[in-house]
Amino acid sequence: MQNGFSLPKQTVRLWQIRIGIIAIVLIAPFAFFIRKSQFFLLILVIAVALLLFEVFLIIPFAIKKYRIFIDENYIKVSSGVIINTENLIPRKRIASITGFQTPLAKRMKLAATFIKSARKRIFIPELAEDTAKIFFDSGKTGDGI
């Protein structure tokens, strides 16, 4: 196998920022109602504890476990925290490879990728822009594109 790589550390930071922003938006209403009932304080404490667990333990571990291999005949993507999943995509079956960037990812010089084959569509979280270019170059040389 050639070109085996994992996701960059910046991807962890990007997803931590995203989940943090979403959590603040979802948790803020509970903070407003704390004055009305102590029940909302309990909900807020539990939500913050779960958020911290996810942001600082689950996300880094999940991204660390992500591995991508590009071979002459196929692309292999393995991921998972508790249940490990491996997707093996023959390069001849690749219909399209699509890259996209959110404004925050673009600022961090990262790009996410969708690989669409005859049966499956696989999302690969943000990679460094030069690494994402490897996907586009590998897809151009495949017979399916």
PDB file of C-alpha atoms in Angstrom, residues 13-106:
ATOM      1  CA  ARG A  13      -9.117  21.529  16.669  1.00  0.00           C
ATOM      2  CA  LEU A  14     -11.592  22.337  13.880  1.00  0.00           C
ATOM      3  CA  TRP A  15     -14.147  19.789  15.102  1.00  0.00           C
ATOM      4  CA  GLN A  16     -13.682  20.875  18.719  1.00  0.00           C
ATOM      5  CA  ILE A  17     -14.483  24.452  17.698  1.00  0.00           C
ATOM      6  CA  ARG A  18     -17.531  23.348  15.689  1.00  0.00           C
ATOM      7  CA  ILE A  19     -18.970  21.172  18.470  1.00  0.00           C
ATOM      8  CA  GLY A  20     -18.219  23.881  21.039  1.00  0.00           C
ATOM      9  CA  ILE A  21     -20.114  26.532  19.078  1.00  0.00           C
ATOM     10  CA  ILE A  22     -23.099  24.233  18.561  1.00  0.00           C
ATOM     11  CA  ALA A  23     -23.115  23.280  22.246  1.00  0.00           C
ATOM     12  CA  ILE A  24     -23.053  26.883  23.411  1.00  0.00           C
ATOM     13  CA  VAL A  25     -26.043  27.657  21.211  1.00  0.00           C
ATOM     14  CA  LEU A  26     -27.953  24.620  22.513  1.00  0.00           C
ATOM     15  CA  ILE A  27     -26.993  24.992  26.189  1.00  0.00           C
ATOM     16  CA  ALA A  28     -27.497  28.765  26.492  1.00  0.00           C
ATOM     17  CA  PRO A  29     -31.303  28.572  26.939  1.00  0.00           C
ATOM     18  CA  PHE A  30     -30.860  26.275  29.963  1.00  0.00           C
ATOM     19  CA  ALA A  31     -28.504  28.804  31.569  1.00  0.00           C
ATOM     20  CA  PHE A  32     -31.208  31.457  31.181  1.00  0.00           C
ATOM     21  CA  PHE A  33     -33.779  29.329  33.064  1.00  0.00           C
ATOM     22  CA  ILE A  34     -31.540  28.458  36.053  1.00  0.00           C
ATOM     23  CA  ARG A  35     -33.172  31.240  38.067  1.00  0.00           C
ATOM     24  CA  LYS A  36     -36.583  29.627  37.604  1.00  0.00           C
ATOM     25  CA  SER A  37     -35.706  26.086  38.741  1.00  0.00           C
ATOM     26  CA  GLN A  38     -32.743  24.086  40.041  1.00  0.00           C
ATOM     27  CA  PHE A  39     -33.718  21.339  37.598  1.00  0.00           C
ATOM     28  CA  PHE A  40     -32.266  23.433  34.767  1.00  0.00           C
ATOM     29  CA  LEU A  41     -28.978  23.680  36.688  1.00  0.00           C
ATOM     30  CA  LEU A  42     -28.818  19.883  36.801  1.00  0.00           C
ATOM     31  CA  ILE A  43     -29.494  19.669  33.061  1.00  0.00           C
ATOM     32  CA  LEU A  44     -26.834  22.312  32.410  1.00  0.00           C
ATOM     33  CA  VAL A  45     -24.198  20.504  34.505  1.00  0.00           C
ATOM     34  CA  ILE A  46     -24.893  17.158  32.816  1.00  0.00           C
ATOM     35  CA  ALA A  47     -24.837  18.745  29.338  1.00  0.00           C
ATOM     36  CA  VAL A  48     -21.529  20.502  30.012  1.00  0.00           C
ATOM     37  CA  ALA A  49     -19.981  17.293  31.382  1.00  0.00           C
ATOM     38  CA  LEU A  50     -21.072  15.330  28.295  1.00  0.00           C
ATOM     39  CA  LEU A  51     -19.823  18.102  26.036  1.00  0.00           C
ATOM     40  CA  LEU A  52     -16.393  18.148  27.681  1.00  0.00           C
ATOM     41  CA  PHE A  53     -16.198  14.355  27.431  1.00  0.00           C
ATOM     42  CA  GLU A  54     -17.008  14.476  23.733  1.00  0.00           C
ATOM     43  CA  VAL A  55     -14.802  17.433  22.818  1.00  0.00           C
ATOM     44  CA  PHE A  56     -11.673  16.398  24.714  1.00  0.00           C
ATOM     45  CA  LEU A  57     -11.844  12.587  24.592  1.00  0.00           C
ATOM     46  CA  ILE A  58     -14.124  11.210  21.881  1.00  0.00           C
ATOM     47  CA  ILE A  59     -13.305  13.600  19.012  1.00  0.00           C
ATOM     48  CA  PRO A  60      -9.493  13.406  19.327  1.00  0.00           C
ATOM     49  CA  PHE A  61      -9.601   9.626  19.680  1.00  0.00           C
ATOM     50  CA  ALA A  62     -11.950   9.194  16.696  1.00  0.00           C
ATOM     51  CA  ILE A  63      -9.830  11.389  14.456  1.00  0.00           C
ATOM     52  CA  LYS A  64      -6.640   9.658  15.599  1.00  0.00           C
ATOM     53  CA  LYS A  65      -8.126   6.293  14.532  1.00  0.00           C
ATOM     54  CA  TYR A  66      -8.932   7.540  11.004  1.00  0.00           C
ATOM     55  CA  ARG A  67      -6.543   6.025   8.426  1.00  0.00           C
ATOM     56  CA  ILE A  68      -6.538   6.463   4.652  1.00  0.00           C
ATOM     57  CA  PHE A  69      -4.568   4.411   2.133  1.00  0.00           C
ATOM     58  CA  ILE A  70      -4.291   5.042  -1.593  1.00  0.00           C
ATOM     59  CA  ASP A  71      -3.124   2.139  -3.712  1.00  0.00           C
ATOM     60  CA  GLU A  72      -2.898   1.633  -7.463  1.00  0.00           C
ATOM     61  CA  ASN A  73      -6.172  -0.304  -7.503  1.00  0.00           C
ATOM     62  CA  TYR A  74      -8.199   1.025  -4.580  1.00  0.00           C
ATOM     63  CA  ILE A  75      -8.671   3.588  -1.820  1.00  0.00           C
ATOM     64  CA  LYS A  76      -9.089   2.231   1.702  1.00  0.00           C
ATOM     65  CA  VAL A  77     -10.606   4.317   4.513  1.00  0.00           C
ATOM     66  CA  SER A  78     -10.693   2.885   8.033  1.00  0.00           C
ATOM     67  CA  SER A  79     -12.350   4.640  10.955  1.00  0.00           C
ATOM     68  CA  GLY A  80     -14.262   4.063  14.161  1.00  0.00           C
ATOM     69  CA  VAL A  81     -13.942   4.354  17.922  1.00  0.00           C
ATOM     70  CA  ILE A  82     -15.856   1.374  19.283  1.00  0.00           C
ATOM     71  CA  ILE A  83     -16.876  -0.236  16.007  1.00  0.00           C
ATOM     72  CA  ASN A  84     -14.102  -0.117  13.430  1.00  0.00           C
ATOM     73  CA  THR A  85     -15.190   0.259   9.831  1.00  0.00           C
ATOM     74  CA  GLU A  86     -13.096  -0.248   6.720  1.00  0.00           C
ATOM     75  CA  ASN A  87     -14.261   0.909   3.320  1.00  0.00           C
ATOM     76  CA  LEU A  88     -12.416  -0.424   0.323  1.00  0.00           C
ATOM     77  CA  ILE A  89     -13.248   1.433  -2.876  1.00  0.00           C
ATOM     78  CA  PRO A  90     -11.895   0.108  -6.176  1.00  0.00           C
ATOM     79  CA  ARG A  91     -10.574   3.043  -8.183  1.00  0.00           C
ATOM     80  CA  LYS A  92     -12.385   1.800 -11.268  1.00  0.00           C
ATOM     81  CA  ARG A  93     -15.706   2.187  -9.410  1.00  0.00           C
ATOM     82  CA  ILE A  94     -15.158   5.776  -8.299  1.00  0.00           C
ATOM     83  CA  ALA A  95     -17.800   7.971  -9.879  1.00  0.00           C
ATOM     84  CA  SER A  96     -16.603  11.280  -8.434  1.00  0.00           C
ATOM     85  CA  ILE A  97     -14.403  12.871  -5.828  1.00  0.00           C
ATOM     86  CA  THR A  98     -15.704  16.132  -4.395  1.00  0.00           C
ATOM     87  CA  GLY A  99     -13.859  18.479  -2.102  1.00  0.00           C
ATOM     88  CA  PHE A 100     -15.307  21.349  -0.108  1.00  0.00           C
ATOM     89  CA  GLN A 101     -14.237  23.858   2.517  1.00  0.00           C
ATOM     90  CA  THR A 102     -16.179  25.725   5.153  1.00  0.00           C
ATOM     91  CA  PRO A 103     -14.921  29.245   5.928  1.00  0.00           C
ATOM     92  CA  LEU A 104     -13.294  28.071   9.163  1.00  0.00           C
ATOM     93  CA  ALA A 105     -11.656  25.088   7.448  1.00  0.00           C
ATOM     94  CA  LYS A 106     -10.398  27.309   4.645  1.00  0.00           C
TER      95      LYS A 106
END
